[in-house]
Tab-separated table of C-alpha atoms in Angstrom:
chain	number	residue	atom	x	y	z
A	1	MET	CA	178.069	115.995	19.835
A	2	ASP	CA	179.073	112.647	21.335
A	3	ALA	CA	176.622	109.730	21.524
A	4	ARG	CA	176.028	109.942	25.292
A	5	LEU	CA	175.198	113.658	25.159
A	6	GLU	CA	172.878	113.051	22.204
A	7	ARG	CA	171.111	110.256	24.106
A	8	ALA	CA	170.855	112.468	27.198
A	9	ALA	CA	169.101	115.108	25.107
A	10	GLU	CA	166.646	112.527	23.728
A	11	LEU	CA	165.827	111.144	27.179
A	12	LYS	CA	165.370	114.645	28.551
A	13	GLU	CA	162.847	115.466	25.817
A	14	ASP	CA	161.061	112.174	26.503
A	15	LEU	CA	160.857	113.023	30.217
A	16	ILE	CA	159.409	116.483	29.511
A	17	GLU	CA	156.868	115.021	27.071
A	18	PHE	CA	155.914	112.364	29.636
A	19	VAL	CA	155.109	115.036	32.215
A	20	PHE	CA	153.236	117.340	29.825
A	21	GLU	CA	151.053	114.525	28.516
A	22	ALA	CA	150.320	113.117	31.964
A	23	GLU	CA	146.876	113.188	33.533
A	24	GLY	CA	145.637	112.482	37.036
A	25	ASP	CA	147.939	112.836	40.028
A	26	LEU	CA	151.020	113.869	38.033
A	27	ALA	CA	149.170	116.692	36.276
A	28	VAL	CA	147.715	117.882	39.588
A	29	ALA	CA	151.158	117.774	41.212
A	30	LEU	CA	152.677	119.876	38.403
A	31	GLU	CA	149.942	122.499	38.686
A	32	ALA	CA	150.329	122.662	42.485
A	33	TYR	CA	154.133	122.893	42.244
A	34	VAL	CA	154.027	125.761	39.748
A	35	ALA	CA	151.480	127.617	41.888
A	36	THR	CA	153.806	127.649	44.912
A	37	GLN	CA	156.859	129.008	43.075
A	38	PRO	CA	157.764	132.727	43.410
A	39	HIS	CA	157.907	134.747	40.198
A	40	ARG	CA	158.081	138.287	38.914
A	41	GLY	CA	154.773	140.054	38.238
A	42	GLU	CA	151.419	138.341	38.008
A	43	GLN	CA	152.552	135.599	35.648
A	44	PHE	CA	155.704	133.635	34.878
A	45	ASP	CA	157.756	134.754	31.926
A	46	ARG	CA	158.775	131.936	29.614
A	47	ALA	CA	162.249	131.436	31.127
A	48	GLU	CA	160.834	131.313	34.657
A	49	ARG	CA	158.154	128.818	33.630
A	50	ASP	CA	160.611	126.534	31.860
A	51	LEU	CA	163.028	126.644	34.807
A	52	VAL	CA	160.236	125.741	37.239
A	53	ILE	CA	159.117	122.831	35.046
A	54	ASP	CA	162.685	121.573	34.676
A	55	THR	CA	163.066	121.645	38.464
A	56	PHE	CA	159.743	119.830	38.915
A	57	LEU	CA	160.959	116.912	36.799
A	58	ILE	CA	163.518	116.056	39.479
A	59	GLU	CA	162.251	117.657	42.698
A	60	GLY	CA	158.482	117.451	42.311
A	61	LYS	CA	156.523	114.867	44.303
A	62	VAL	CA	153.628	112.622	43.343
A	63	GLY	CA	153.004	110.837	46.594
A	64	GLU	CA	156.428	109.495	47.555
A	65	LYS	CA	157.804	109.439	44.012
A	66	THR	CA	159.296	112.049	41.689
A	67	PRO	CA	158.201	112.553	38.055
A	68	MET	CA	161.598	111.101	37.094
A	69	ASP	CA	160.794	107.914	39.064
A	70	LEU	CA	157.436	107.568	37.322
A	71	PHE	CA	159.059	108.130	33.926
A	72	LEU	CA	161.588	105.342	34.517
A	73	GLU	CA	158.800	102.993	35.645
A	74	SER	CA	156.955	103.709	32.400
A	75	ARG	CA	159.998	102.839	30.259
A	76	PRO	CA	161.004	99.232	31.065
A	77	GLU	CA	162.879	98.971	27.756
A	78	LEU	CA	165.593	101.424	28.855
A	79	SER	CA	169.019	99.899	29.455
A	80	GLU	CA	170.709	100.084	32.861
A	81	SER	CA	173.160	102.616	31.446
A	82	GLU	CA	170.313	104.842	30.294
A	83	ARG	CA	168.571	104.505	33.648
A	84	ASN	CA	171.751	105.496	35.476
A	85	LEU	CA	172.080	108.492	33.185
A	86	VAL	CA	168.566	109.681	34.066
A	87	ARG	CA	168.994	108.906	37.785
A	88	GLY	CA	172.142	111.012	37.730
A	89	TRP	CA	169.963	114.063	37.101
A	90	GLN	CA	169.060	113.982	40.769
A	91	ARG	CA	172.260	116.028	41.102
A	92	SER	CA	170.877	118.735	38.786
A	93	PHE	CA	170.831	122.201	40.286
A	94	THR	CA	170.114	125.842	39.515
A	95	SER	CA	172.676	128.556	40.122
A	96	LEU	CA	174.434	131.691	38.913
A	97	PHE	CA	177.465	130.785	36.817
A	98	ALA	CA	180.308	132.807	35.368
A	99	VAL	CA	181.733	131.817	31.987
A	100	SER	CA	185.381	131.024	32.750
A	101	GLN	CA	186.359	129.723	29.338
A	102	ASN	CA	184.857	129.030	25.911
A	103	LEU	CA	185.524	125.440	24.812
A	104	PRO	CA	185.097	123.852	21.341
A	105	GLU	CA	181.901	122.033	22.413
A	106	GLY	CA	180.781	124.063	25.423
A	107	PHE	CA	182.013	126.160	28.315
A	108	GLU	CA	183.948	126.075	31.525
A	109	LEU	CA	181.605	127.592	34.122
A	110	MET	CA	182.170	128.623	37.736
A	111	ASN	CA	179.269	128.390	40.175
A	112	TRP	CA	179.411	131.792	41.877
A	113	LEU	CA	177.695	130.451	45.003
A	114	THR	CA	180.317	127.785	45.736
A	115	ALA	CA	183.289	128.640	43.452
A	116	LYS	CA	183.156	125.122	41.947
A	117	ASN	CA	183.962	124.649	38.258
A	118	TYR	CA	182.099	122.631	35.620
A	119	THR	CA	182.490	121.711	31.972
A	120	VAL	CA	179.001	122.243	30.523
A	121	LYS	CA	177.793	121.529	26.977
A	122	PRO	CA	174.606	122.485	25.109
A	123	ASN	CA	172.701	119.331	24.164
A	124	ASN	CA	171.211	120.426	20.843
A	125	GLU	CA	172.196	122.485	17.807
A	126	ARG	CA	169.735	125.305	18.501
A	127	ALA	CA	171.123	125.832	21.996
A	128	ARG	CA	174.664	125.695	20.610
A	129	GLU	CA	173.861	128.494	18.153
A	130	GLU	CA	172.146	130.628	20.819
A	131	MET	CA	175.096	130.219	23.180
A	132	ALA	CA	177.761	130.994	20.597
A	133	SER	CA	177.736	134.627	21.721
A	134	PHE	CA	178.564	133.835	25.374
A	135	LYS	CA	181.756	135.604	26.396
A	136	GLN	CA	184.233	135.004	29.171
A	137	GLY	CA	183.151	136.727	32.389
A	138	GLU	CA	179.436	136.757	31.550
A	139	ILE	CA	176.952	135.680	34.219
A	140	LEU	CA	174.336	133.018	33.465
A	141	LEU	CA	171.281	131.963	35.437
A	142	THR	CA	170.717	128.367	34.457
A	143	ARG	CA	170.313	124.773	35.537
A	144	ILE	CA	172.837	122.039	34.749
A	145	ALA	CA	172.630	118.222	34.822
A	146	PRO	CA	175.429	115.622	34.806
A	147	VAL	CA	176.072	113.545	31.690
A	148	THR	CA	179.348	111.840	32.645
A	149	GLU	CA	181.826	112.150	35.503
A	150	THR	CA	183.684	114.829	33.536
A	151	TYR	CA	181.028	117.037	31.973
A	152	TRP	CA	177.460	118.338	32.385
A	153	MET	CA	174.750	119.650	30.046
A	154	PHE	CA	172.549	122.727	30.186
A	155	SER	CA	169.152	121.672	31.529
A	156	GLY	CA	166.271	124.050	30.965
A	157	PRO	CA	166.562	127.711	29.951
A	158	CYS	CA	169.718	129.801	30.237
A	159	THR	CA	169.270	133.475	31.082
A	160	GLN	CA	172.185	135.588	29.887
A	161	MET	CA	172.815	138.421	32.378
A	162	GLY	CA	175.898	139.919	30.751
A	163	SER	CA	179.169	140.986	32.364
A	164	LEU	CA	178.259	142.431	35.766
A	165	GLY	CA	180.343	144.737	37.905
A	166	LYS	CA	180.760	143.767	41.543
A	167	PRO	CA	177.815	145.827	42.885
A	168	LYS	CA	175.400	144.434	40.285
A	169	LEU	CA	176.764	140.920	40.733
A	170	ALA	CA	176.267	141.193	44.501
A	171	VAL	CA	172.675	142.296	43.893
A	172	ALA	CA	172.128	139.397	41.469
A	173	ILE	CA	173.446	136.918	44.053
A	174	GLY	CA	171.228	138.513	46.717
A	175	ASN	CA	168.194	138.147	44.452
A	176	PHE	CA	169.145	134.529	43.749
A	177	LYS	CA	169.379	133.837	47.488
A	178	ASP	CA	165.876	135.249	47.976
A	179	LYS	CA	164.293	133.333	45.127
A	180	TYR	CA	166.260	130.074	45.016
A	181	ARG	CA	167.231	129.630	48.664
A	182	LYS	CA	167.011	125.839	48.420
A	183	HIS	CA	169.662	125.870	45.702
A	184	LEU	CA	172.263	128.034	47.476
A	185	TYR	CA	174.787	125.266	48.054
A	186	SER	CA	173.272	122.398	46.052
A	187	ASP	CA	176.677	121.193	44.863
A	188	ALA	CA	178.488	121.793	48.174
A	189	PRO	CA	176.727	120.062	51.081
A	190	GLU	CA	179.745	120.775	53.281
A	191	LEU	CA	179.189	124.528	52.857
A	192	LEU	CA	175.496	124.109	53.621
A	193	GLU	CA	176.318	122.222	56.806
A	194	GLN	CA	178.767	124.924	57.877
A	195	ALA	CA	176.141	127.583	57.194
A	196	TRP	CA	173.574	125.791	59.388
A	197	GLN	CA	176.158	125.337	62.128
A	198	SER	CA	176.833	129.078	62.042
A	199	VAL	CA	173.102	129.742	62.591
A	200	GLU	CA	173.112	127.470	65.649
A	201	GLN	CA	176.258	129.153	66.991
A	202	TYR	CA	174.714	132.587	66.446
A	203	HIS	CA	171.666	131.435	68.405
A	204	GLU	CA	173.811	130.253	71.317
A	205	ASN	CA	175.630	133.597	71.344
A	206	PHE	CA	172.287	135.412	71.251
A	207	LEU	CA	170.982	133.479	74.272
A	208	GLU	CA	174.223	134.057	76.184
A	209	PHE	CA	174.086	137.815	75.544
A	210	PHE	CA	170.343	138.537	75.831
A	211	GLY	CA	169.423	135.737	78.258
A	212	SER	CA	166.219	134.794	76.420
A	213	GLU	CA	164.917	133.691	73.028
A	214	GLU	CA	162.313	136.461	73.153
A	215	VAL	CA	163.380	140.070	73.797
A	216	THR	CA	161.196	143.192	73.581
A	217	MET	CA	162.452	146.769	73.905
A	218	PRO	CA	162.234	150.175	72.175
A	219	GLY	CA	163.788	150.218	68.711
A	220	TYR	CA	166.539	152.711	69.516
A	221	GLN	CA	167.561	150.672	72.564
A	222	LEU	CA	167.529	147.422	70.609
A	223	SER	CA	169.753	149.010	67.963
A	224	LYS	CA	172.372	149.786	70.629
A	225	LYS	CA	172.117	146.307	72.130
A	226	ILE	CA	172.493	144.636	68.717
A	227	THR	CA	175.640	146.693	68.098
A	228	GLU	CA	177.017	145.631	71.497
A	229	PHE	CA	176.124	142.029	70.704
A	230	GLN	CA	177.993	142.158	67.394
A	231	GLU	CA	181.033	143.647	69.115
A	232	VAL	CA	181.077	140.808	71.646
A	233	MET	CA	180.794	138.245	68.838
A	234	THR	CA	183.636	139.845	66.873
A	235	LYS	CA	185.902	139.844	69.928
A	236	LYS	CA	185.159	136.159	70.486
A	237	ARG	CA	185.994	135.348	66.878
A	238	LEU	CA	189.263	137.276	66.994
A	239	THR	CA	190.207	135.527	70.244
A	240	ALA	CA	189.409	132.168	68.658
A	241	ALA	CA	191.732	133.116	65.788
A	242	GLY	CA	194.532	133.860	68.279
A	243	ILE	CA	194.430	137.638	67.827
A	244	ASP	CA	195.016	139.851	70.898
A	245	GLU	CA	192.305	142.533	70.719
A	246	SER	CA	194.167	144.851	73.125
A	247	LYS	CA	196.863	145.535	70.515
A	248	SER	CA	196.765	147.102	67.093
A	249	LEU	CA	197.211	144.728	64.180
A	250	SER	CA	200.450	146.446	63.203
A	251	GLU	CA	201.865	145.567	66.640
A	252	LEU	CA	200.613	142.008	66.349
A	253	ALA	CA	202.199	141.637	62.920
A	254	GLN	CA	205.552	142.890	64.212
A	255	GLU	CA	205.531	140.615	67.262
A	256	ALA	CA	204.584	137.554	65.225
A	257	GLY	CA	207.121	138.229	62.506
A	258	VAL	CA	204.465	138.083	59.800
A	259	ASP	CA	203.195	140.654	57.346
A	260	GLU	CA	199.902	142.509	57.587
A	261	GLU	CA	198.254	140.421	54.877
A	262	GLU	CA	198.619	137.220	56.922
A	263	ILE	CA	197.046	138.891	59.974
A	264	LYS	CA	194.226	140.237	57.807
A	265	ALA	CA	193.598	136.757	56.393
A	266	ALA	CA	193.403	135.273	59.907
A	267	ALA	CA	190.967	137.958	61.054
A	268	ALA	CA	188.808	137.587	57.934
A	269	SER	CA	188.621	133.808	58.358
A	270	ALA	CA	187.411	134.429	61.903
A	271	GLY	CA	184.508	136.491	60.598
A	272	ALA	CA	185.797	140.054	60.973
A	273	ASP	CA	184.739	142.677	58.445
A	274	SER	CA	187.440	143.399	55.830
A	275	LYS	CA	186.859	147.159	55.927
A	276	SER	CA	187.234	147.152	59.693
A	277	ILE	CA	190.421	145.079	59.427
A	278	ASP	CA	191.928	147.710	57.122
A	279	GLN	CA	190.983	150.413	59.631
A	280	MET	CA	192.803	148.505	62.333
A	281	PHE	CA	196.078	149.084	60.506
A	282	ASP	CA	195.448	152.837	60.351
A	283	PRO	CA	197.977	154.549	62.684
A	284	GLN	CA	195.162	156.756	64.030
A	285	GLN	CA	193.341	153.609	65.121
A	286	ALA	CA	196.368	152.070	66.884
A	287	GLY	CA	195.589	150.577	70.272
A	288	LYS	CA	191.886	149.874	69.703
A	289	MET	CA	189.941	147.328	67.740
A	290	VAL	CA	187.302	148.498	65.279
A	291	THR	CA	184.231	146.306	64.831
A	292	PRO	CA	181.663	146.578	62.042
A	293	LYS	CA	178.617	148.687	62.873
A	294	ILE	CA	175.378	146.750	62.498
A	295	GLU	CA	172.377	148.943	61.715
A	296	LEU	CA	168.731	148.041	62.168
A	297	PRO	CA	166.441	149.381	59.434
A	298	ALA	CA	165.255	152.926	60.156
A	299	GLU	CA	161.634	151.853	60.696
A	300	LEU	CA	162.704	149.413	63.413
A	301	LYS	CA	165.000	151.919	65.137
A	302	LYS	CA	162.085	154.351	65.342
A	303	ALA	CA	159.561	151.743	66.503
A	304	GLU	CA	158.066	152.137	69.966
A	305	GLN	CA	158.621	148.441	70.609
A	306	VAL	CA	160.427	145.695	68.721
A	307	THR	CA	160.338	142.025	69.672
A	308	VAL	CA	163.206	139.754	68.642
A	309	LEU	CA	162.508	136.021	68.456
A	310	ALA	CA	165.483	133.678	68.224
A	311	HIS	CA	165.583	130.070	67.061
A	312	PRO	CA	168.543	127.764	66.246
A	313	ARG	CA	167.113	126.971	62.782
A	314	TRP	CA	164.715	129.779	61.885
A	315	GLY	CA	167.245	132.434	62.927
A	316	GLN	CA	166.273	135.834	64.323
A	317	MET	CA	163.023	137.647	63.573
A	318	PHE	CA	162.462	141.367	64.299
A	319	LEU	CA	158.778	142.205	64.839
A	320	PRO	CA	157.539	145.730	65.652
A	321	THR	CA	153.904	144.535	65.899
A	322	TYR	CA	154.352	141.324	67.899
A	323	SER	CA	153.021	142.839	71.141
A	324	ARG	CA	149.976	144.173	69.274
A	325	PHE	CA	149.286	140.730	67.832
A	326	LYS	CA	149.490	139.152	71.278
A	327	THR	CA	146.994	141.772	72.486
A	328	LEU	CA	144.524	140.437	69.875
A	329	LEU	CA	144.990	136.909	71.156
A	330	GLU	CA	144.505	137.963	74.776
A	331	ALA	CA	141.366	140.042	74.101
A	332	GLU	CA	137.964	138.633	75.038
A	333	ASP	CA	136.605	139.985	71.763
A	334	TRP	CA	139.278	140.618	69.104
A	335	GLN	CA	136.806	142.638	67.020
A	336	THR	CA	136.956	145.441	69.585
A	337	VAL	CA	140.654	145.947	68.840
A	338	GLU	CA	141.254	148.607	66.185
A	339	GLY	CA	142.975	147.336	63.013
A	340	ALA	CA	142.721	143.701	64.109
A	341	GLU	CA	141.785	142.165	60.773
A	342	LYS	CA	144.354	144.227	58.880
A	343	LEU	CA	147.110	143.047	61.223
A	344	VAL	CA	146.096	139.392	60.899
A	345	ARG	CA	146.052	139.691	57.098
A	346	LYS	CA	149.519	141.248	57.191
A	347	TYR	CA	150.840	138.369	59.291
A	348	LEU	CA	149.360	135.895	56.807
A	349	GLU	CA	150.620	137.648	53.683
A	350	ASP	CA	154.036	138.905	54.827
A	351	PRO	CA	156.735	136.288	53.956
A	352	ALA	CA	158.820	137.535	56.899
A	353	ILE	CA	156.159	136.259	59.339
A	354	ASN	CA	157.157	132.631	59.127
A	355	VAL	CA	155.634	129.387	60.364
A	356	PHE	CA	157.743	129.437	63.535
A	357	ILE	CA	156.077	132.689	64.628
A	358	TRP	CA	152.583	131.332	63.959
A	359	ARG	CA	153.276	128.052	65.742
A	360	ARG	CA	154.763	129.859	68.736
A	361	LEU	CA	151.704	132.090	69.091
A	362	ALA	CA	149.351	129.153	68.549
A	363	GLN	CA	151.093	127.210	71.301
A	364	GLN	CA	150.918	130.121	73.748
A	365	TYR	CA	147.376	131.226	72.869
A	366	PRO	CA	145.574	128.216	71.346
A	367	THR	CA	142.021	129.331	72.139
A	368	GLY	CA	142.575	132.967	71.170
A	369	MET	CA	144.334	132.040	67.949
A	370	GLU	CA	141.624	129.611	66.885
A	371	LYS	CA	138.826	132.143	67.480
A	372	LEU	CA	140.787	134.893	65.749
A	373	LEU	CA	141.396	132.882	62.587
A	374	GLN	CA	137.844	131.526	62.536
A	375	GLY	CA	136.536	135.081	62.549
A	376	VAL	CA	138.998	136.797	60.203
A	377	LEU	CA	138.900	133.998	57.627
A	378	GLY	CA	135.177	133.334	57.947
A	379	ARG	CA	135.869	129.652	58.652
A	380	PRO	CA	133.885	128.672	61.754
A	381	ASP	CA	135.136	125.063	61.580
A	382	PHE	CA	138.817	126.044	61.502
A	383	THR	CA	140.976	124.221	64.074
A	384	LEU	CA	144.668	124.723	64.758
A	385	LYS	CA	145.405	121.017	64.991
A	386	GLN	CA	143.914	120.135	61.615
A	387	ASP	CA	144.146	123.338	59.603
A	388	LEU	CA	147.076	125.546	60.687
A	389	ASP	CA	149.726	123.910	58.489
A	390	ALA	CA	147.359	123.894	55.508
A	391	LEU	CA	146.721	127.611	56.080
A	392	MET	CA	150.452	128.276	56.109
A	393	LYS	CA	150.804	126.445	52.786
A	394	GLU	CA	147.877	128.425	51.406
A	395	PHE	CA	149.866	131.611	52.043
A	396	ASN	CA	153.081	130.113	50.644
A	397	LYS	CA	154.873	129.852	53.978
A	398	PRO	CA	157.454	126.994	54.071
A	399	LEU	CA	156.738	124.540	56.878
A	400	GLU	CA	160.460	123.876	57.370
A	401	PRO	CA	163.108	126.548	57.974
A	402	GLU	CA	165.150	127.880	55.078
A	403	LEU	CA	168.709	129.078	55.603
A	404	PRO	CA	168.399	132.448	57.425
A	405	GLU	CA	170.193	135.654	56.443
A	406	ILE	CA	172.452	135.419	59.511
A	407	ALA	CA	174.094	132.258	58.158
A	408	SER	CA	177.771	132.453	57.280
A	409	VAL	CA	178.740	132.684	53.608
A	410	PRO	CA	181.825	131.378	51.790
A	411	VAL	CA	184.844	133.688	51.922
A	412	HIS	CA	184.707	134.507	48.199
A	413	LEU	CA	181.104	135.756	48.576
A	414	HIS	CA	181.965	137.728	51.702
A	415	ASP	CA	184.818	139.405	49.793
A	416	LEU	CA	182.544	140.153	46.836
A	417	PHE	CA	179.914	141.816	49.047
A	418	GLN	CA	182.547	143.902	50.846
A	419	GLU	CA	184.143	145.010	47.579
A	420	ALA	CA	180.707	145.847	46.147
A	421	ILE	CA	179.913	148.003	49.188
A	422	THR	CA	183.267	149.775	48.827
A	423	GLU	CA	182.645	150.505	45.132
A	424	VAL	CA	179.155	151.840	45.827
A	425	SER	CA	180.471	153.998	48.668
A	426	LYS	CA	183.208	155.445	46.468
A	427	SER	CA	180.700	156.098	43.690
A	428	GLN	CA	178.336	157.790	46.120
A	429	SER	CA	181.118	159.952	47.553
A	430	LYS	CA	182.209	160.967	44.054
A	431	SER	CA	178.614	161.810	43.151
A	432	LYS	CA	178.261	163.976	46.238
A	433	GLY	CA	181.513	165.728	45.394
A	434	ASN	CA	180.363	166.542	41.874
A	435	LYS	CA	176.782	167.479	42.906
A	436	LYS	CA	176.876	169.037	46.324
A	437	THR	CA	173.143	169.672	46.385
A	438	ALA	CA	172.252	166.061	45.587
A	439	LYS	CA	171.259	163.662	48.329
A	440	GLY	CA	171.370	159.863	48.280
A	441	PHE	CA	171.891	157.718	45.209
A	442	GLN	CA	171.342	159.425	41.857
A	443	ARG	CA	170.214	157.790	38.649
A	444	SER	CA	172.287	158.591	35.603
C-alpha cells in the first residue's frame, strides 16, 4: 500500500471516530439523518447502517456545514495536502459496479449507471483479504472515494452481489434507482442534466397532447390515450432522427445506401424501442411503423376514474383517488365522508403521493385542507403555512423533486433493460411450452 493510500485510510478512520464521539448538534444531525434513510425491514442491517454513516460524513448537514467541514476545523495541524485529500471526498459516491479486471493492488470497476471506469483499491489489509475472492464480472454495491487523480479507494462497506444475469442485473439497477435515486448519475452530471431535460420535454409533449396539466378520465380510456400519446412521441423522435415513418426500415436502408444496423442505431438514439425496431424490419410489417405499447397497471385500467397530474420536474402522477380526496376538501364536514381518515392516512404514508400533490391541493383548498389535517392528526393548532413542510418531512416525503421514472436513461441501460425483458419473455414462453397448464411465472 502506498503512503498516500495509507494516510487516506488513517484520516478516514479519524473522521469516523470524530463523528461517533461527537455530542450536541452533530450527534443530533446523525440520528436525524439515519432516521430518514430507507432500509429493508424494521432495522438497518450492518452493511446498510455503515453505508448510511459513510454517506453522512460527506453529505450530512449540521447547520450549513458538513461533518467533514467540522472535522477539518477541529484538526488545524493537518497539512494542506491532507486537507485537499479529505476535501476530495466530496466526490465520493455510491453505485453498482462491475468488476472489469483484477489488479495487483485492487480492481478496475465499471459504474453500471454511467459506464465510467475506475481503478479502486482497498485501504486496509482486512479489506484486501475479504476482497481477494472478487471475480471479473461480479456486481458490487459500494461507495468509492478519490485518493489521487488516477485511483480511488473503497469507502464504507462493499456488498458482493455475485455474477448476475441480465434480468437480475436489471432488477438490481431498478432497486438501486428506487433506494439511491440521488446517486444515479453522481459521477456524470452531464447525464443527469440530459435526464432532467428529457423530463421537461416529456412535460411539454404531454401538455401539447392533452391540453392540460391535470386530466381525469376512466382508466380504460386513459390507457388508450396514453398509448396514442406514446405513438405521437415516437413519431416525433423518428422524424427528428431523419427517419421517414411512412416507409419500412428495409426500404429506408436501401434508399440511403446503409445497412440495417445503422438505421437501427439512429432509431434507438432517437428513443425508439429496440424490439419494435426489429419488428420494423420484418417483411410482414413492411409499410407500417410499429411503436412500443405502453400499459397502465391493471388496477389503474380498471379504475372508474384516474387523474393524471403533470409537472416539468415532478413528472407524471397517476391517482385513482384524487377526485375522492378533493371531495373531502370540498365537504362542509369531512367526517361525514365514508373512509375519509383512511384516505388521508394513505396519502400521508404512500411515497407515491409526493409533496407536489399536497402543495397543489393545499393551494386550491387551503381552508379545507387545514381543517382536514387538524382533525385527522388531532392537531388543532396545525397551519399549512407553518406546518405543512414539516409534516411532509415527518412522513419522509422529499421537499424537492427527485428524478422521475419517465426520465431518459443512458443507451447502455436502455439496452440492458430491453435484453432483460427479451430473456424473461423467452424463458416464460419456454416454461409455458413445457408446462401447458401453468400460468404466469413459475418458481423453480
